[in-house]
Amino acid sequence: METESIVRYSIVIPFYNEQENIPPLYMKLTEVMDAIGEPFELVFVDDGSKDNSFKVLSEIYEHDRRVNLIRLRRNFGQTPALKAGFDFARGDVIITMDGDLQHDPEEIPKFLEKIEEGYDLVSGWRYARRDHWLKRQIPSRVANWMMAKLSGVELHDFGATFKAYRREIIQEIQLYGELHRFIPALASTTGARIVEVPIEQREKKSNQRRYWPIDTVRVFLDLLIVKFLLDYSTRPLQFFGLVGLLSAGAGVLLGLFLIAEKLYLHLSLMQQHGPLLLLGVALVISGVQFVSMGLLGEMLARTYYESQNKPIYALREVKSHRKEIGDSAEPARPSGTSER
């Protein structure tokens, strides 16, 4: 039985309603990767497209044995789509790109050069962005600055999908929500060596997504999540306990002040300091609740790290040539899914 050849590079690209962009991107990708001269595979993820994207991808799959096609049951979003590709990819180096032609495959060699220099994660930096300056550029710069300060990873652009990873680094990271923007920050906790390379951002050819102010709010909420994951995911009591002790301590001090007022000045607390009395009680109760949340968080953290992780996506089908060439060690798929 023929054994499957070793794959050096895996290019993971999620698609959502990109039927017009797929053929030119595929042609350019294969041209660039063929010129590099190393074994590679393309992992295309259809994130529940409603147009003919899956049909176009299937036609490419039928004619190119280097193409693997993953179709999700519905539109899960970019993070789960990328995670599906990461779980399936088997290359030593995994490269991610957007499927809207914003990223030029010609720049892939720059990423691979940095990987060869010993870096674990190479992140693209959109140094000359073409987005709307008010709706996208300013919020993005503020978010990137905050993320750099919170994580200690000095990058200009955390949100660019165009990245290259060593496989062992990306597969250690659990992704959910919209955390694909903050993979460098999460990877830094594993000691990954991270570098940035400038890239050009080209105009989108189709599927223009509208951005709303609520998107910026969501990014900032994700910043809080990432900060918590970086510093307190394994010790939540340190966060909630500190807040709880401060709250309860303030409540106790306020209570002592009111007791002194009662004992020495014989004041009626409810008439003279009713609001302060209620505030003191509320602070103590809140403090106890925060400490309790910290203790519960500690138990949940233990459960999370000691139990098996569930996938954050549901597969509709996976198309791969691996079974046709005798792969007896195909990566395990999540339970309840099937290959068609």
CSV table of C-alpha atoms in Angstrom, one decimal:
chain,number,residue,atom,x,y,z
A,1,MET,CA,0.0,0.0,0.0
A,2,GLU,CA,1.4,3.4,-1.0
A,3,THR,CA,2.1,5.7,1.9
A,4,GLU,CA,1.0,9.3,1.9
A,5,SER,CA,3.8,11.8,1.0
A,6,ILE,CA,4.9,14.3,3.6
A,7,VAL,CA,3.4,17.7,3.3
A,8,ARG,CA,5.6,20.7,4.1
A,9,TYR,CA,3.0,23.5,3.8
A,10,SER,CA,-0.7,23.7,4.4
A,11,ILE,CA,-2.6,26.7,3.1
A,12,VAL,CA,-5.9,27.2,5.0
A,13,ILE,CA,-8.5,29.5,3.5
A,14,PRO,CA,-12.1,30.0,4.7
A,15,PHE,CA,-14.6,31.0,2.1
A,16,TYR,CA,-18.1,32.5,2.6
A,17,ASN,CA,-19.9,33.5,-0.6
A,18,GLU,CA,-16.7,34.0,-2.6
A,19,GLN,CA,-17.6,32.1,-5.8
A,20,GLU,CA,-16.0,34.8,-8.0
A,21,ASN,CA,-12.8,35.0,-6.1
A,22,ILE,CA,-12.1,31.3,-5.8
A,23,PRO,CA,-10.7,30.5,-9.3
A,24,PRO,CA,-8.2,33.4,-9.5
A,25,LEU,CA,-7.1,32.8,-6.0
A,26,TYR,CA,-6.6,29.1,-6.6
A,27,MET,CA,-4.6,29.7,-9.8
A,28,LYS,CA,-2.3,32.3,-8.2
A,29,LEU,CA,-1.8,30.1,-5.1
A,30,THR,CA,-0.8,27.0,-7.1
A,31,GLU,CA,1.5,29.1,-9.3
A,32,VAL,CA,3.3,30.5,-6.2
A,33,MET,CA,3.5,27.2,-4.3
A,34,ASP,CA,4.7,25.3,-7.4
A,35,ALA,CA,7.5,27.8,-7.7
A,36,ILE,CA,8.5,27.2,-4.1
A,37,GLY,CA,9.0,23.6,-4.9
A,38,GLU,CA,8.0,22.0,-1.6
A,39,PRO,CA,5.1,19.5,-1.1
A,40,PHE,CA,2.0,21.4,-0.1
A,41,GLU,CA,-1.8,21.0,0.3
A,42,LEU,CA,-4.7,23.5,0.1
A,43,VAL,CA,-7.3,23.2,2.8
A,44,PHE,CA,-10.4,25.1,1.6
A,45,VAL,CA,-13.2,25.6,4.2
A,46,ASP,CA,-16.7,26.5,3.0
A,47,ASP,CA,-18.2,28.3,5.9
A,48,GLY,CA,-21.8,27.7,5.0
A,49,SER,CA,-21.8,29.7,1.8
A,50,LYS,CA,-25.2,30.5,0.2
A,51,ASP,CA,-23.9,31.0,-3.3
A,52,ASN,CA,-22.1,28.6,-5.6
A,53,SER,CA,-18.8,28.7,-3.6
A,54,PHE,CA,-19.0,25.0,-2.7
A,55,LYS,CA,-19.8,24.0,-6.3
A,56,VAL,CA,-16.7,25.9,-7.5
A,57,LEU,CA,-14.6,24.5,-4.7
A,58,SER,CA,-15.8,20.9,-5.5
A,59,GLU,CA,-14.8,21.3,-9.2
A,60,ILE,CA,-11.3,22.4,-8.2
A,61,TYR,CA,-11.1,19.5,-5.7
A,62,GLU,CA,-12.0,17.0,-8.4
A,63,HIS,CA,-9.1,18.1,-10.6
A,64,ASP,CA,-6.4,18.7,-8.0
A,65,ARG,CA,-5.3,16.0,-5.5
A,66,ARG,CA,-3.6,18.6,-3.4
A,67,VAL,CA,-6.9,20.2,-2.5
A,68,ASN,CA,-8.9,19.2,0.6
A,69,LEU,CA,-12.4,20.6,1.0
A,70,ILE,CA,-14.2,21.0,4.3
A,71,ARG,CA,-17.8,22.1,4.3
A,72,LEU,CA,-19.4,23.4,7.5
A,73,ARG,CA,-23.1,22.8,8.2
A,74,ARG,CA,-23.8,26.5,8.5
A,75,ASN,CA,-22.0,29.9,8.7
A,76,PHE,CA,-20.1,29.6,12.0
A,77,GLY,CA,-17.8,32.6,11.4
A,78,GLN,CA,-14.1,33.0,10.6
A,79,THR,CA,-12.7,31.7,13.9
A,80,PRO,CA,-14.5,28.3,13.7
A,81,ALA,CA,-13.8,28.0,10.0
A,82,LEU,CA,-10.1,28.5,10.6
A,83,LYS,CA,-10.1,26.1,13.5
A,84,ALA,CA,-11.7,23.5,11.2
A,85,GLY,CA,-8.8,24.0,8.7
A,86,PHE,CA,-6.2,23.9,11.5
A,87,ASP,CA,-7.6,20.6,12.8
A,88,PHE,CA,-7.4,19.0,9.3
A,89,ALA,CA,-4.1,20.5,8.1
A,90,ARG,CA,-1.1,18.2,8.3
A,91,GLY,CA,1.7,20.5,7.0
A,92,ASP,CA,4.7,21.4,9.2
A,93,VAL,CA,3.9,25.0,8.4
A,94,ILE,CA,0.3,26.3,8.2
A,95,ILE,CA,-0.5,29.5,6.2
A,96,THR,CA,-3.8,31.3,6.5
A,97,MET,CA,-5.3,33.8,4.1
A,98,ASP,CA,-8.6,35.5,3.4
A,99,GLY,CA,-10.6,34.3,0.5
A,100,ASP,CA,-11.6,37.8,-0.8
A,101,LEU,CA,-8.4,38.5,-2.8
A,102,GLN,CA,-7.2,41.1,-0.3
A,103,HIS,CA,-4.0,39.0,0.3
A,104,ASP,CA,-1.5,38.5,-2.5
A,105,PRO,CA,-0.1,34.9,-2.6
A,106,GLU,CA,3.1,36.4,-4.1
A,107,GLU,CA,3.9,37.5,-0.5
A,108,ILE,CA,3.9,33.9,0.9
A,109,PRO,CA,7.7,33.5,0.4
A,110,LYS,CA,8.3,36.4,2.8
A,111,PHE,CA,6.4,34.5,5.5
A,112,LEU,CA,8.3,31.3,4.9
A,113,GLU,CA,11.7,33.1,5.0
A,114,LYS,CA,10.9,34.2,8.6
A,115,ILE,CA,9.8,30.6,9.5
A,116,GLU,CA,13.1,29.3,8.2
A,117,GLU,CA,14.8,31.9,10.4
A,118,GLY,CA,13.4,30.2,13.4
A,119,TYR,CA,10.2,32.1,14.2
A,120,ASP,CA,7.1,30.2,15.2
A,121,LEU,CA,4.5,32.7,14.1
A,122,VAL,CA,4.7,35.2,11.3
A,123,SER,CA,2.0,37.8,11.2
A,124,GLY,CA,1.1,40.1,8.3
A,125,TRP,CA,1.0,43.9,8.9
A,126,ARG,CA,-1.3,45.9,6.7
A,127,TYR,CA,0.8,49.0,6.8
A,128,ALA,CA,-1.2,50.8,4.1
A,129,ARG,CA,-4.8,50.0,4.8
A,130,ARG,CA,-7.5,50.8,2.3
A,131,ASP,CA,-10.4,50.6,4.8
A,132,HIS,CA,-12.5,53.6,5.7
A,133,TRP,CA,-10.4,55.7,8.0
A,134,LEU,CA,-13.1,56.5,10.5
A,135,LYS,CA,-15.1,53.2,10.6
A,136,ARG,CA,-12.2,50.8,10.4
A,137,GLN,CA,-8.7,52.4,10.6
A,138,ILE,CA,-9.0,54.4,13.7
A,139,PRO,CA,-10.8,51.7,15.8
A,140,SER,CA,-8.4,49.1,14.5
A,141,ARG,CA,-5.3,51.2,15.5
A,142,VAL,CA,-6.7,51.8,19.0
A,143,ALA,CA,-7.5,48.1,19.4
A,144,ASN,CA,-4.1,47.0,18.1
A,145,TRP,CA,-2.4,49.4,20.5
A,146,MET,CA,-4.4,48.2,23.4
A,147,MET,CA,-3.8,44.5,22.5
A,148,ALA,CA,0.0,45.1,22.2
A,149,LYS,CA,0.0,46.8,25.7
A,150,LEU,CA,-2.2,44.1,27.3
A,151,SER,CA,-0.4,41.1,25.8
A,152,GLY,CA,3.2,42.4,25.7
A,153,VAL,CA,3.4,41.3,22.0
A,154,GLU,CA,4.6,44.3,20.0
A,155,LEU,CA,2.7,44.0,16.7
A,156,HIS,CA,1.1,46.7,14.6
A,157,ASP,CA,-1.7,44.5,13.3
A,158,PHE,CA,-3.2,41.6,15.2
A,159,GLY,CA,-6.3,41.3,13.0
A,160,ALA,CA,-4.8,40.3,9.7
A,161,THR,CA,-5.7,36.8,8.7
A,162,PHE,CA,-2.5,36.5,6.5
A,163,LYS,CA,-0.2,34.5,8.9
A,164,ALA,CA,2.1,31.6,9.0
A,165,TYR,CA,2.4,29.2,11.9
A,166,ARG,CA,4.4,26.2,12.9
A,167,ARG,CA,1.9,23.4,13.2
A,168,GLU,CA,2.7,22.6,16.8
A,169,ILE,CA,2.1,26.2,17.9
A,170,ILE,CA,-1.4,26.7,16.3
A,171,GLN,CA,-2.7,23.3,17.3
A,172,GLU,CA,-2.0,24.1,21.0
A,173,ILE,CA,-4.4,27.1,20.9
A,174,GLN,CA,-8.1,26.7,21.6
A,175,LEU,CA,-10.1,29.1,19.5
A,176,TYR,CA,-13.7,30.2,19.8
A,177,GLY,CA,-15.8,33.3,19.4
A,178,GLU,CA,-13.8,35.8,17.4
A,179,LEU,CA,-10.4,35.0,18.9
A,180,HIS,CA,-8.7,34.5,15.5
A,181,ARG,CA,-7.8,38.2,15.8
A,182,PHE,CA,-5.7,37.6,18.9
A,183,ILE,CA,-3.9,34.4,18.0
A,184,PRO,CA,-0.4,36.1,18.4
A,185,ALA,CA,-1.3,37.1,22.0
A,186,LEU,CA,-2.6,33.6,22.8
A,187,ALA,CA,0.5,32.0,21.2
A,188,SER,CA,2.8,34.2,23.3
A,189,THR,CA,1.7,32.3,26.4
A,190,THR,CA,3.3,29.2,24.9
A,191,GLY,CA,6.6,31.0,24.4
A,192,ALA,CA,6.2,31.3,20.6
A,193,ARG,CA,8.7,33.4,18.8
A,194,ILE,CA,6.6,36.0,16.9
A,195,VAL,CA,7.6,38.4,14.1
A,196,GLU,CA,5.7,40.8,11.8
A,197,VAL,CA,6.1,41.3,8.0
A,198,PRO,CA,4.5,44.1,6.0
A,199,ILE,CA,2.0,43.2,3.4
A,200,GLU,CA,-0.2,45.0,0.9
A,201,GLN,CA,-3.9,45.1,1.4
A,202,ARG,CA,-5.6,44.9,-2.0
A,203,GLU,CA,-9.2,45.9,-2.8
A,204,LYS,CA,-11.9,43.3,-2.2
A,205,LYS,CA,-13.4,42.0,-5.5
A,206,SER,CA,-16.8,41.0,-4.1
A,207,ASN,CA,-18.7,40.1,-0.9
A,208,GLN,CA,-18.2,43.5,0.7
A,209,ARG,CA,-19.1,43.2,4.3
A,210,ARG,CA,-20.5,46.2,6.1
A,211,TYR,CA,-19.0,47.2,9.4
A,212,TRP,CA,-21.1,48.7,12.2
A,213,PRO,CA,-20.1,50.5,15.4
A,214,ILE,CA,-21.2,47.4,17.3
A,215,ASP,CA,-18.3,45.5,15.6
A,216,THR,CA,-15.8,47.8,17.4
A,217,VAL,CA,-17.6,47.2,20.7
A,218,ARG,CA,-17.3,43.5,20.2
A,219,VAL,CA,-13.6,43.8,19.5
A,220,PHE,CA,-13.1,45.6,22.8
A,221,LEU,CA,-15.0,43.0,24.6
A,222,ASP,CA,-12.8,40.4,23.0
A,223,LEU,CA,-9.8,42.3,24.3
A,224,LEU,CA,-11.1,41.9,27.8
A,225,ILE,CA,-11.6,38.1,27.2
A,226,VAL,CA,-8.0,37.8,25.9
A,227,LYS,CA,-6.6,39.7,28.8
A,228,PHE,CA,-8.4,37.4,31.2
A,229,LEU,CA,-7.2,34.3,29.3
A,230,LEU,CA,-3.7,35.6,29.2
A,231,ASP,CA,-3.4,36.4,32.9
A,232,TYR,CA,-6.1,34.7,34.8
A,233,SER,CA,-7.5,31.7,32.9
A,234,THR,CA,-5.7,29.2,35.2
A,235,ARG,CA,-6.2,31.3,38.3
A,236,PRO,CA,-9.5,33.0,38.2
A,237,LEU,CA,-9.7,33.4,42.0
A,238,GLN,CA,-6.8,35.9,41.7
A,239,PHE,CA,-9.0,38.2,39.7
A,240,PHE,CA,-12.4,37.7,41.2
A,241,GLY,CA,-11.0,37.2,44.7
A,242,LEU,CA,-9.2,40.5,44.6
A,243,VAL,CA,-12.3,42.4,43.4
A,244,GLY,CA,-14.3,40.6,46.0
A,245,LEU,CA,-12.0,41.4,48.9
A,246,LEU,CA,-11.8,45.0,47.9
A,247,SER,CA,-15.6,45.3,47.7
A,248,ALA,CA,-16.1,43.4,51.0
A,249,GLY,CA,-13.4,45.4,52.7
A,250,ALA,CA,-15.0,48.7,51.6
A,251,GLY,CA,-18.3,47.5,52.9
A,252,VAL,CA,-16.8,46.5,56.3
A,253,LEU,CA,-15.1,49.9,56.7
A,254,LEU,CA,-18.3,51.6,55.9
A,255,GLY,CA,-20.1,49.5,58.4
A,256,LEU,CA,-17.5,50.2,61.1
A,257,PHE,CA,-18.0,53.9,60.4
A,258,LEU,CA,-21.7,53.7,60.8
A,259,ILE,CA,-21.4,51.6,64.0
A,260,ALA,CA,-19.1,54.3,65.5
A,261,GLU,CA,-21.7,56.9,64.5
A,262,LYS,CA,-24.4,54.9,66.3
A,263,LEU,CA,-22.4,54.3,69.5
A,264,TYR,CA,-20.8,57.7,70.0
A,265,LEU,CA,-23.3,60.1,68.5
A,266,HIS,CA,-26.5,58.0,69.0
A,267,LEU,CA,-27.7,58.7,65.5
A,268,SER,CA,-30.5,56.8,63.9
A,269,LEU,CA,-28.7,55.1,61.1
A,270,MET,CA,-31.7,54.5,58.8
A,271,GLN,CA,-32.8,58.2,59.1
A,272,GLN,CA,-29.4,59.8,58.9
A,273,HIS,CA,-27.3,57.3,56.9
A,274,GLY,CA,-29.9,55.0,55.2
A,275,PRO,CA,-28.2,55.0,51.8
A,276,LEU,CA,-24.8,54.5,53.3
A,277,LEU,CA,-26.0,51.5,55.3
A,278,LEU,CA,-27.5,49.9,52.2
A,279,LEU,CA,-24.4,50.6,50.3
A,280,GLY,CA,-22.2,48.9,52.9
A,281,VAL,CA,-24.5,45.8,52.9
A,282,ALA,CA,-24.4,45.7,49.1
A,283,LEU,CA,-20.6,45.9,49.0
A,284,VAL,CA,-20.2,43.1,51.5
A,285,ILE,CA,-22.7,40.9,49.6
A,286,SER,CA,-21.0,41.7,46.3
A,287,GLY,CA,-17.6,40.9,47.8
A,288,VAL,CA,-18.8,37.4,48.9
A,289,GLN,CA,-20.3,36.8,45.5
A,290,PHE,CA,-17.1,37.8,43.7
A,291,VAL,CA,-15.1,35.4,45.9
A,292,SER,CA,-17.6,32.7,45.3
A,293,MET,CA,-17.3,33.3,41.5
A,294,GLY,CA,-13.5,33.0,41.8
A,295,LEU,CA,-13.8,29.6,43.6
A,296,LEU,CA,-16.3,28.4,41.0
A,297,GLY,CA,-14.0,29.6,38.3
A,298,GLU,CA,-11.1,27.6,39.8
A,299,MET,CA,-13.2,24.4,39.7
A,300,LEU,CA,-14.3,25.1,36.1
A,301,ALA,CA,-10.7,25.8,35.1
A,302,ARG,CA,-9.7,22.4,36.5
A,303,THR,CA,-12.5,20.7,34.7
A,304,TYR,CA,-11.7,22.5,31.4
A,305,TYR,CA,-8.0,21.7,31.4
A,306,GLU,CA,-8.5,18.1,32.6
A,307,SER,CA,-11.3,17.1,30.3
A,308,GLN,CA,-11.4,16.5,26.6
A,309,ASN,CA,-12.1,19.6,24.5
A,310,LYS,CA,-15.2,19.6,22.3
A,311,PRO,CA,-14.9,21.0,18.7
A,312,ILE,CA,-16.4,24.4,18.1
A,313,TYR,CA,-17.7,23.5,14.7
A,314,ALA,CA,-19.9,20.9,13.1
A,315,LEU,CA,-18.9,19.3,9.9
A,316,ARG,CA,-21.3,18.6,7.1
A,317,GLU,CA,-18.7,16.7,5.0
A,318,VAL,CA,-15.0,16.4,4.3
A,319,LYS,CA,-13.5,15.7,0.9
A,320,SER,CA,-9.9,14.4,0.9
A,321,HIS,CA,-7.7,12.3,-1.4
A,322,ARG,CA,-6.0,10.8,1.6
A,323,LYS,CA,-8.1,7.7,1.7
A,324,GLU,CA,-7.5,7.1,-1.9
A,325,ILE,CA,-3.8,6.8,-1.5
A,326,GLY,CA,-3.8,4.5,1.5
A,327,ASP,CA,-3.6,6.8,4.5
A,328,SER,CA,-4.1,4.6,7.5
A,329,ALA,CA,-3.3,7.4,10.0
A,330,GLU,CA,-5.8,10.0,9.0
A,331,PRO,CA,-6.3,12.7,11.6
A,332,ALA,CA,-9.2,11.9,13.9
A,333,ARG,CA,-12.5,13.7,13.1
A,334,PRO,CA,-14.9,14.9,15.8
A,335,SER,CA,-17.4,12.3,16.9
A,336,GLY,CA,-20.7,12.4,15.1
A,337,THR,CA,-19.3,13.5,11.8
A,338,SER,CA,-18.7,11.5,8.7
A,339,GLU,CA,-16.7,11.7,5.5
A,340,ARG,CA,-18.6,11.5,2.3
